[in-house]
């Protein structure tokens, strides 16, 4: 066996060519003198490598996207839509392989990965349809000899940087509207999960996306980011990831006045009132808190339970959490995979230890699992103080911390006491309360009697320091077009 065969454990794919160990620049698959390894978080064993690229390759990718822009912009909306629909169909056709590849590099259970592939593909389908509805406006002239027309035009070259926790959906949620609008893209995926992005490029090529329209580079994030945020040929920068990195990169964009959209961190309050349907609320916590092993930006991060049902809720939630099956995402029955890496697990450990040190009670879980991989037990804590780390920071792990509250006014104040403003949840059967509290919560998205709010048809995004702009929905394409006013002076007949 060759050294490569001995060192790397490849996931089982029907189409082995979907696993690419090369970047994609100007329609060519490109390698580099040095590489970085991609590791399976469930086993700690390397899957393979991708090129360690930097500023030079980023500039080549920007040049390719810039050169490809005029022809791509010139295609009709229907032509662009047809290619996006083909790409959508290829994603669904190869969904099982894309899911296997995703689970191998990111760790989420296979069923969740397959769900993400369909969710990701849905953005291509949605924006293929939106491509043909980027309409303009005619305005009655402000003088007898004036005529006014407003048109929407693609902004140009778009640079995108995306996170590891949704390695396909966070990409198509940007690339879909960008290509639909007529823009071209340079994308840097997360170094922890590059294979999903590169597999999407394989299918984009097969769908007929012309060379230079989509470019994917891997490697040195700061070096690549410096080019993507400062090169004057890049008209727009879109980022999904942590708030600190988002702030850093957005600031770099100021020098060339790029359009910036940001999807940043959350700190979601999950509020359960006395009159809530208890089983529905418990199911809501499981769906929100433990999705992707707690590694989503919209996970319930703080769970506020009213006095009257606190004990019953805690008991039922703990019973449900104890049943969660932890293991390798590729193993059929797994419901909770590993955390993405040791650093992520260390943060979860720190949050649990901090809460217990402040007086919280550990009901179930609370420990790393021995052996390979970065596994952590699904955990429930009660009597969590409001100043605990897990109330003030995004835990990004499978830890449900319960905080007791008494009044509606009290819990609204607690829920809003954060610089984040992405998602929030409330469970009650009082219709007036759903409106009162839903309107009072300072968040971009509010789940009411549900723990799952994400869909391509509704605007996704945050307020306060959770981001700028909206992705998905009829709003999602607005970030990829500029509004132009044409003012005509005509001669009287
Ligand atoms: N709001 C949303 O839609 C959304 C969605 C998913 C994840 N997130 C957030 O993302 C975070 C988790 O993702 P993460 O750990 O990948 O975030 P991260 O900020 O560490 O990394 C995100 C991306 O930025 C790149 N990056 C990091 N430092 C950089 C630098 N100095 N220059 C250029 N690029 C750099 C990374 O390589 C990666 O591709 C969480 O905070 C989560 O809430 C938000
Ligand atoms: O992590 C945040 C993503 O946006 C997840 S999802 O959109 O809710 O699937």
Coordinates of C-alpha atoms and ligand atoms in Angstrom, one line a residue:
X1 CA 0.0 0.0 0.0
X2 CA 1.2 3.6 -0.7
X3 CA 2.0 6.0 2.0
X4 CA -1.2 7.9 1.2
X5 CA -3.4 4.8 1.5
X6 CA -1.8 4.0 4.8
X7 CA -2.1 7.5 6.3
X8 CA -5.5 8.6 5.2
X9 CA -8.9 6.9 5.9
X10 CA -11.3 8.0 3.1
X11 CA -15.1 7.9 3.7
X12 CA -17.0 5.3 1.5
X13 CA -18.4 7.2 -1.5
X14 CA -20.2 5.9 -4.6
X15 CA -18.5 8.7 -6.5
X16 CA -15.0 8.8 -5.1
X17 CA -14.2 11.8 -7.4
X18 CA -16.3 14.0 -5.2
X19 CA -13.5 13.9 -2.6
X20 CA -11.1 16.5 -4.1
X21 CA -7.7 17.3 -2.6
X22 CA -7.2 20.4 -4.8
X23 CA -8.6 23.9 -4.9
X24 CA -10.7 25.2 -7.8
X25 CA -9.5 28.3 -9.5
X26 CA -10.7 29.5 -12.9
X27 CA -12.1 26.2 -13.8
X28 CA -9.0 24.2 -13.0
X29 CA -8.2 21.9 -10.0
X30 CA -5.0 23.4 -8.5
X31 CA -2.6 21.9 -5.9
X32 CA 0.1 23.6 -3.8
X33 CA 3.6 22.8 -2.6
X34 CA 2.3 22.4 1.0
X35 CA -0.9 21.0 2.3
X36 CA -3.0 20.9 5.4
X37 CA -4.7 17.8 6.7
X38 CA -8.4 17.3 7.2
X39 CA -9.3 15.2 10.2
X40 CA -12.4 13.1 11.1
X41 CA -13.5 14.5 14.5
X42 CA -15.0 11.2 15.5
X43 CA -11.8 9.2 15.1
X44 CA -9.0 11.8 15.1
X45 CA -7.7 10.1 12.0
X46 CA -6.9 12.2 8.9
X47 CA -9.1 11.9 5.9
X48 CA -6.7 13.5 3.5
X49 CA -5.3 17.0 2.6
X50 CA -6.1 20.1 0.8
X51 CA -3.7 22.8 -0.6
X52 CA -2.2 25.3 1.8
X53 CA -2.8 28.4 -0.4
X54 CA -2.2 32.0 0.4
X55 CA -2.3 35.6 -1.0
X56 CA -1.0 34.7 -4.5
X57 CA -3.6 32.1 -5.1
X58 CA -6.3 34.4 -3.7
X59 CA -5.3 37.1 -6.1
X60 CA -5.4 34.5 -9.0
X61 CA -8.9 33.6 -7.9
X62 CA -10.1 37.2 -7.7
X63 CA -8.6 37.8 -11.2
X64 CA -10.5 34.8 -12.6
X65 CA -13.7 35.9 -11.0
X66 CA -13.2 39.5 -12.3
X67 CA -12.5 38.2 -15.8
X68 CA -15.6 35.9 -15.8
X69 CA -18.0 38.6 -14.5
X70 CA -18.9 40.4 -17.7
X71 CA -20.0 37.2 -19.6
X72 CA -21.8 35.8 -16.6
X73 CA -23.6 39.1 -16.0
X74 CA -24.6 39.1 -19.7
X75 CA -26.3 35.8 -19.5
X76 CA -30.1 36.0 -19.2
X77 CA -31.7 35.4 -15.9
X78 CA -33.2 32.2 -17.3
X79 CA -29.8 30.9 -18.5
X80 CA -28.4 31.5 -15.0
X81 CA -31.5 29.9 -13.4
X82 CA -31.2 26.8 -15.6
X83 CA -27.6 26.2 -14.5
X84 CA -28.6 26.7 -10.8
X85 CA -31.4 24.2 -11.2
X86 CA -29.1 21.7 -12.7
X87 CA -26.7 22.2 -9.8
X88 CA -29.6 21.7 -7.4
X89 CA -30.6 18.5 -9.1
X90 CA -27.0 17.1 -9.0
X91 CA -26.8 17.9 -5.3
X92 CA -29.9 15.9 -4.6
X93 CA -28.8 13.1 -6.9
X94 CA -25.5 12.7 -5.1
X95 CA -26.9 13.7 -1.7
X96 CA -25.9 10.5 0.1
X97 CA -22.3 10.9 -1.0
X98 CA -22.3 14.6 0.0
X99 CA -23.7 13.6 3.4
X100 CA -21.1 10.9 4.0
X101 CA -18.3 13.3 3.1
X102 CA -19.8 16.0 5.4
X103 CA -20.1 13.6 8.3
X104 CA -16.6 12.4 7.9
X105 CA -15.1 15.9 8.0
X106 CA -17.6 17.7 10.4
X107 CA -18.9 14.8 12.6
X108 CA -22.7 15.4 12.5
X109 CA -24.9 12.3 12.4
X110 CA -25.5 11.1 8.8
X111 CA -29.2 11.8 9.0
X112 CA -28.5 15.4 9.9
X113 CA -25.9 15.7 7.2
X114 CA -28.3 14.4 4.6
X115 CA -30.8 16.9 5.9
X116 CA -28.2 19.7 5.5
X117 CA -27.5 18.6 1.9
X118 CA -31.2 19.1 1.0
X119 CA -31.3 22.3 2.9
X120 CA -28.2 23.6 1.1
X121 CA -29.6 22.4 -2.3
X122 CA -32.9 24.2 -1.5
X123 CA -31.0 27.6 -1.6
X124 CA -29.9 26.8 -5.2
X125 CA -33.5 25.9 -6.2
X126 CA -34.9 29.0 -4.4
X127 CA -32.5 31.5 -6.0
X128 CA -32.8 29.9 -9.4
X129 CA -36.4 31.0 -9.2
X130 CA -35.5 34.4 -7.7
X131 CA -33.0 35.1 -10.5
X132 CA -36.0 35.8 -12.8
X133 CA -37.7 38.2 -10.4
X134 CA -34.9 40.8 -9.8
X135 CA -37.3 43.5 -11.0
X136 CA -36.9 47.2 -11.2
X137 CA -39.3 50.2 -11.1
X138 CA -40.6 53.0 -13.2
X139 CA -41.3 56.3 -11.4
X140 CA -43.5 59.1 -12.8
X141 CA -41.1 61.8 -14.0
X142 CA -40.4 64.8 -11.8
X143 CA -40.9 67.1 -14.8
X144 CA -42.7 66.9 -18.1
X145 CA -39.6 66.1 -20.0
X146 CA -38.2 63.5 -17.5
X147 CA -38.6 59.8 -17.3
X148 CA -37.3 57.7 -14.5
X149 CA -36.4 54.0 -14.5
X150 CA -34.8 52.0 -11.6
X151 CA -32.9 48.8 -12.4
X152 CA -31.0 46.3 -10.2
X153 CA -27.5 45.2 -11.4
X154 CA -25.2 42.5 -10.0
X155 CA -22.6 44.1 -7.7
X156 CA -19.7 42.1 -9.4
X157 CA -17.0 39.9 -7.7
X158 CA -18.2 38.5 -4.4
X159 CA -15.8 37.2 -1.8
X160 CA -17.1 34.7 0.8
X161 CA -15.7 33.1 3.9
X162 CA -17.7 30.3 5.6
X163 CA -17.7 28.3 8.8
X164 CA -17.3 24.5 9.5
X165 CA -20.6 23.8 11.3
X166 CA -22.8 23.7 8.1
X167 CA -20.2 23.0 5.4
X168 CA -22.6 23.0 2.5
X169 CA -25.6 25.2 3.5
X170 CA -23.5 28.2 4.6
X171 CA -22.0 28.1 1.1
X172 CA -25.1 27.8 -1.1
X173 CA -26.9 30.4 1.1
X174 CA -24.3 32.8 -0.4
X175 CA -23.3 31.4 -3.7
X176 CA -26.9 30.7 -4.8
X177 CA -28.1 34.4 -4.7
X178 CA -24.7 35.7 -5.9
X179 CA -24.7 33.6 -9.1
X180 CA -28.5 34.1 -9.6
X181 CA -27.9 37.9 -9.6
X182 CA -25.1 37.6 -12.1
X183 CA -22.1 38.0 -9.7
X184 CA -19.0 35.8 -9.6
X185 CA -17.6 34.3 -6.4
X186 CA -14.3 33.6 -4.6
X187 CA -15.0 31.3 -1.6
X188 CA -12.7 30.3 1.3
X189 CA -14.4 27.5 3.2
X190 CA -13.4 26.5 6.7
X191 CA -10.1 24.7 6.9
X192 CA -11.8 22.1 9.1
X193 CA -14.4 21.2 6.5
X194 CA -13.2 22.0 3.0
X195 CA -14.3 18.7 1.2
X196 CA -18.0 19.6 1.2
X197 CA -17.2 22.9 -0.5
X198 CA -14.9 21.2 -3.1
X199 CA -17.5 18.6 -3.8
X200 CA -20.0 21.3 -4.5
X201 CA -17.6 22.7 -7.1
X202 CA -17.3 19.3 -8.8
X203 CA -21.1 19.4 -9.2
X204 CA -21.2 23.1 -10.2
X205 CA -18.8 22.3 -13.0
X206 CA -21.0 19.4 -14.1
X207 CA -24.0 21.7 -14.0
X208 CA -22.4 24.1 -16.4
X209 CA -21.1 26.9 -14.1
X210 CA -18.6 28.5 -16.4
X211 CA -14.9 28.7 -15.5
X212 CA -14.0 31.6 -13.2
X213 CA -17.6 32.1 -12.0
X214 CA -17.1 30.0 -8.9
X215 CA -13.6 29.7 -7.3
X216 CA -12.8 27.9 -4.1
X217 CA -9.5 28.3 -2.3
X218 CA -8.2 26.5 0.8
X219 CA -5.4 27.3 3.2
X220 CA -4.0 30.2 5.1
X221 CA -7.1 32.0 6.3
X222 CA -5.6 35.3 7.4
X223 CA -3.5 35.6 4.2
X224 CA -6.4 34.7 2.0
X225 CA -8.7 36.9 4.0
X226 CA -6.4 39.9 3.6
X227 CA -6.8 39.7 -0.2
X228 CA -10.5 39.1 -0.1
X229 CA -11.2 42.1 2.1
X230 CA -8.8 44.6 0.5
X231 CA -8.6 43.8 -3.2
X232 CA -10.4 46.6 -5.0
X233 CA -11.8 44.2 -7.6
X234 CA -13.9 42.6 -4.9
X235 CA -17.2 44.5 -4.7
X236 CA -18.8 42.6 -1.9
X237 CA -17.6 40.5 1.1
X238 CA -19.9 38.1 2.9
X239 CA -18.9 36.2 6.0
X240 CA -20.5 33.6 8.2
X241 CA -18.6 32.7 11.4
X242 CA -17.7 34.0 14.8
X243 CA -18.4 37.5 15.9
X244 CA -14.8 38.5 16.6
X245 CA -13.6 37.3 13.2
X246 CA -16.5 39.0 11.5
X247 CA -15.7 42.3 13.1
X248 CA -12.0 42.0 12.1
X249 CA -12.8 41.2 8.5
X250 CA -15.6 43.8 8.1
X251 CA -13.2 46.5 9.3
X252 CA -10.7 45.5 6.6
X253 CA -13.4 46.0 4.0
X254 CA -13.8 49.6 4.8
X255 CA -10.7 50.7 2.9
X256 CA -12.4 49.8 -0.4
X257 CA -16.0 50.4 0.7
X258 CA -17.1 46.9 0.0
X259 CA -20.7 45.8 0.5
X260 CA -20.6 43.7 3.7
X261 CA -23.0 41.1 5.0
X262 CA -22.3 39.2 8.2
X263 CA -23.8 36.2 9.8
X264 CA -22.3 36.0 13.2
X265 CA -22.6 34.3 16.6
X266 CA -25.7 33.9 18.7
X267 CA -26.7 33.4 22.3
X268 CA -30.3 32.2 22.0
X269 CA -32.7 32.4 25.0
X270 CA -35.2 29.5 25.1
X271 CA -38.1 30.6 27.3
X272 CA -40.7 28.1 28.7
X273 CA -43.7 29.6 30.4
X274 CA -45.9 27.8 33.0
X275 CA -48.7 27.3 30.5
X276 CA -46.5 25.7 27.8
X277 CA -47.1 22.2 26.4
X278 CA -44.4 20.5 28.4
X279 CA -43.7 17.6 26.0
X280 CA -43.6 20.1 23.1
X281 CA -41.2 22.3 25.0
X282 CA -38.9 19.4 25.8
X283 CA -38.9 18.3 22.2
X284 CA -38.2 21.9 21.2
X285 CA -35.1 21.9 23.4
X286 CA -33.9 18.6 22.0
X287 CA -34.4 19.9 18.4
X288 CA -32.7 23.2 19.0
X289 CA -30.1 22.7 21.7
X290 CA -28.8 19.3 20.5
X291 CA -28.9 19.8 16.8
X292 CA -25.4 19.3 15.3
X293 CA -24.4 18.4 18.9
X294 CA -25.1 21.9 19.9
X295 CA -23.0 23.4 17.2
X296 CA -25.3 25.8 15.4
X297 CA -25.6 29.5 15.6
X298 CA -29.3 29.3 16.5
X299 CA -29.0 26.6 19.2
X300 CA -30.8 27.4 22.5
X301 CA -28.0 28.6 24.6
X302 CA -29.8 29.6 27.8
X303 CA -33.0 27.9 28.9
X304 CA -35.3 30.0 31.0
X305 CA -38.1 28.0 32.8
X306 CA -40.9 29.6 34.8
X307 CA -41.3 28.5 38.4
X308 CA -44.5 26.6 38.1
X309 CA -43.2 23.9 35.7
X310 CA -39.5 24.2 36.4
X311 CA -39.1 20.9 38.3
X312 CA -41.3 18.9 35.9
X313 CA -39.6 20.3 32.9
X314 CA -36.1 19.6 34.3
X315 CA -37.1 16.0 35.0
X316 CA -38.5 15.3 31.6
X317 CA -35.7 17.1 29.8
X318 CA -33.0 15.1 31.7
X319 CA -34.9 11.8 30.9
X320 CA -34.9 12.7 27.1
X321 CA -31.2 13.8 27.1
X322 CA -30.1 10.6 28.8
X323 CA -31.6 8.6 25.8
X324 CA -29.5 10.5 23.2
X325 CA -27.1 8.1 21.4
X326 CA -23.6 9.4 21.2
X327 CA -21.1 8.1 18.6
X328 CA -19.5 8.3 15.2
X329 CA -21.9 10.1 12.8
X330 CA -21.5 7.4 10.2
X331 CA -22.9 4.8 12.6
X332 CA -26.6 4.4 11.9
X333 CA -28.1 5.0 15.3
X334 CA -26.0 8.0 16.3
X335 CA -27.9 11.1 17.4
X336 CA -25.0 13.1 18.8
X337 CA -21.6 13.2 17.1
X338 CA -18.3 14.6 18.3
X339 CA -17.5 18.2 18.8
X340 CA -15.5 19.6 15.9
X341 CA -12.1 19.5 17.7
X342 CA -10.4 19.5 21.1
X343 CA -10.5 23.3 21.4
X344 CA -14.3 23.3 21.0
X345 CA -14.6 20.5 23.7
X346 CA -12.4 22.5 26.0
X347 CA -14.8 25.5 25.8
X348 CA -17.7 23.2 26.6
X349 CA -15.8 21.8 29.6
X350 CA -15.0 25.3 30.8
X351 CA -18.7 26.3 30.6
X352 CA -19.8 23.3 32.6
X353 CA -17.1 23.7 35.2
X354 CA -17.9 27.4 35.6
X355 CA -21.6 26.8 36.0
X356 CA -21.0 24.1 38.7
X357 CA -18.5 26.4 40.5
X358 CA -21.2 29.1 40.6
X359 CA -23.7 26.7 42.2
X360 CA -25.4 24.9 39.3
X361 CA -26.4 21.3 39.7
X362 CA -25.2 18.7 37.2
X363 CA -28.3 16.5 36.5
X364 CA -26.8 14.3 33.7
X365 CA -23.7 14.2 31.5
X366 CA -21.0 16.8 32.1
X367 CA -17.9 14.8 31.0
X368 CA -15.7 14.2 28.0
X369 CA -16.0 10.6 26.7
X370 CA -12.7 8.6 26.7
X371 CA -11.0 7.4 23.6
X372 CA -10.5 8.8 20.2
X373 CA -12.5 11.8 18.9
X374 CA -13.7 14.9 20.6
X375 CA -16.9 13.5 22.3
X376 CA -18.8 15.1 25.2
X377 CA -21.7 13.7 27.1
X378 CA -25.1 15.4 26.4
X379 CA -25.6 17.4 29.5
X380 CA -28.3 19.1 31.6
X381 CA -27.6 21.6 34.4
X382 CA -30.2 23.1 36.7
X383 CA -30.0 26.1 39.0
X384 CA -27.7 27.9 36.6
X385 CA -27.0 31.5 37.8
X386 CA -27.7 34.2 35.3
X387 CA -24.0 35.3 35.3
X388 CA -22.6 31.9 34.4
X389 CA -20.4 31.7 31.3
X390 CA -22.9 29.6 29.5
X391 CA -25.4 32.4 29.8
X392 CA -23.0 35.1 28.7
X393 CA -21.2 33.3 25.8
X394 CA -22.2 30.9 23.0
X395 CA -21.4 27.4 24.4
X396 CA -21.5 25.7 21.0
X397 CA -21.9 22.2 22.6
X398 CA -24.5 19.7 23.9
X399 CA -25.1 21.5 27.3
X400 CA -28.6 22.5 28.4
X401 CA -28.4 25.0 31.3
X402 CA -31.7 25.8 33.0
X403 CA -32.3 29.1 34.7
X404 CA -35.4 29.6 36.8
X405 CA -37.6 32.8 36.4
X406 CA -40.8 34.2 37.9
X407 CA -42.3 36.9 35.8
X408 CA -42.6 37.8 32.0
X409 CA -40.9 41.1 32.5
X410 CA -38.0 39.5 34.3
X411 CA -37.4 36.9 31.6
X412 CA -37.6 39.4 28.8
X413 CA -34.9 41.5 30.5
X414 CA -32.8 38.4 31.0
X415 CA -33.2 37.3 27.4
X416 CA -32.3 40.6 26.0
X417 CA -29.2 41.1 28.2
X418 CA -26.7 40.2 25.6
X419 CA -24.9 41.8 22.6
X420 CA -26.1 38.9 20.4
X421 CA -29.4 39.1 18.6
X422 CA -29.7 36.1 16.3
X423 CA -32.4 33.7 17.4
X424 CA -34.8 33.3 20.4
X425 CA -37.5 30.8 21.3
X426 CA -40.6 30.9 23.5
X427 CA -43.1 28.3 24.4
X428 CA -46.6 29.3 25.7
X429 CA -50.2 28.6 24.8
X430 CA -51.2 32.2 25.5
X431 CA -51.7 33.9 22.1
X432 CA -51.4 37.4 23.5
X433 CA -48.2 36.5 25.2
X434 CA -46.7 35.1 22.0
X435 CA -47.1 38.6 20.5
X436 CA -46.0 40.6 23.6
X437 CA -42.9 38.5 24.1
X438 CA -42.2 37.9 20.4
X439 CA -42.2 41.7 19.9
X440 CA -40.1 42.4 23.0
X441 CA -37.3 40.0 22.2
X442 CA -34.4 41.8 20.4
X443 CA -33.6 39.1 17.9
X444 CA -33.6 38.6 14.2
X445 CA -35.6 35.4 14.4
X446 CA -38.0 34.1 17.1
X447 CA -39.3 30.5 17.2
X448 CA -42.8 30.3 18.8
X449 CA -43.6 26.8 20.1
X450 CA -40.9 25.4 17.9
X451 CA -37.2 24.9 18.2
X452 CA -36.6 24.7 14.5
X453 CA -36.8 28.0 12.5
X454 CA -34.4 27.7 9.6
X455 CA -35.7 27.5 6.0
X456 CA -34.7 28.9 2.7
X457 CA -38.0 30.6 2.2
X458 CA -37.7 32.9 5.3
X459 CA -35.1 35.6 6.0
X460 CA -32.2 34.4 8.2
X461 CA -30.1 36.8 10.1
X462 CA -29.5 38.8 13.3
X463 CA -29.7 42.2 14.9
X464 CA -27.3 43.9 17.3
X465 CA -23.9 42.2 17.0
X466 CA -25.1 39.0 15.4
X467 CA -24.8 40.3 11.9
X468 CA -25.8 42.5 9.0
X469 CA -28.2 41.5 6.2
X470 CA -30.5 38.6 5.6
X471 CA -29.9 35.3 3.8
X472 CA -32.5 33.2 2.0
X473 CA -36.0 34.3 1.2
X474 CA -37.0 37.1 -1.2
X475 CA -34.7 39.4 0.9
X476 CA -31.6 37.3 0.3
X477 CA -30.7 38.4 -3.2
X478 CA -30.8 42.1 -2.3
X479 CA -27.2 41.9 -0.9
X480 CA -26.0 40.9 -4.4
X481 CA -27.4 43.8 -6.5
X482 CA -26.9 47.5 -6.7
X483 CA -29.8 49.8 -7.4
X484 CA -29.3 52.2 -10.4
X485 CA -31.5 55.1 -11.4
X486 CA -31.8 56.0 -15.1
X487 CA -33.1 59.6 -15.6
X488 CA -34.1 60.3 -19.2
X489 CA -34.7 63.8 -20.6
X490 CA -37.0 63.6 -23.6
X491 CA -38.0 66.1 -26.2
X492 CA -41.6 67.2 -26.5
X493 CA -43.3 65.7 -29.5
Ligands
LIG1 N1 -25.2 33.6 11.9 C1 -25.0 32.5 11.2 O1 -25.7 32.3 10.2 C2 -24.0 31.5 11.5 C3 -23.9 30.3 10.9 C4 -22.9 29.4 11.2 C5 -22.0 29.7 12.2 N2 -22.0 30.9 12.8 C6 -21.1 31.2 13.8 O2 -19.8 30.8 13.4 C7 -19.0 30.4 14.6 C8 -18.5 29.0 14.4 O3 -17.9 28.9 13.2 P1 -16.3 29.0 13.1 O4 -15.7 28.4 14.3 O5 -15.9 28.4 11.8 O6 -16.0 30.5 13.1 P2 -14.6 31.3 12.8 O7 -14.9 32.7 12.8 O8 -13.5 30.8 13.6 O9 -14.3 30.8 11.3 C9 -15.2 31.1 10.3 C10 -14.4 31.3 9.0 O10 -13.5 32.4 9.1 C11 -12.2 32.0 8.8 N3 -11.2 32.8 9.5 C12 -10.9 32.7 10.8 N4 -10.0 33.7 11.2 C13 -9.8 34.4 10.0 C14 -8.9 35.5 9.7 N5 -8.2 36.1 10.6 N6 -8.9 35.9 8.4 C15 -9.7 35.3 7.5 N7 -10.5 34.3 7.7 C16 -10.5 33.8 9.0 C17 -12.1 30.5 9.1 O11 -11.1 29.9 8.4 C18 -13.5 30.0 8.7 O12 -13.5 29.8 7.3 C19 -20.0 30.4 15.7 O13 -19.8 31.6 16.5 C20 -21.4 30.4 15.1 O14 -22.4 31.1 15.9 C21 -23.0 31.8 12.5
LIG2 O1 -25.2 27.7 12.5 C1 -26.1 28.4 12.0 C2 -26.7 28.0 10.7 O2 -27.3 29.1 10.1 C3 -27.5 26.8 10.9 S1 -29.1 26.8 10.2 O3 -29.2 27.8 9.2 O4 -30.1 27.0 11.3 O5 -29.2 25.4 9.6

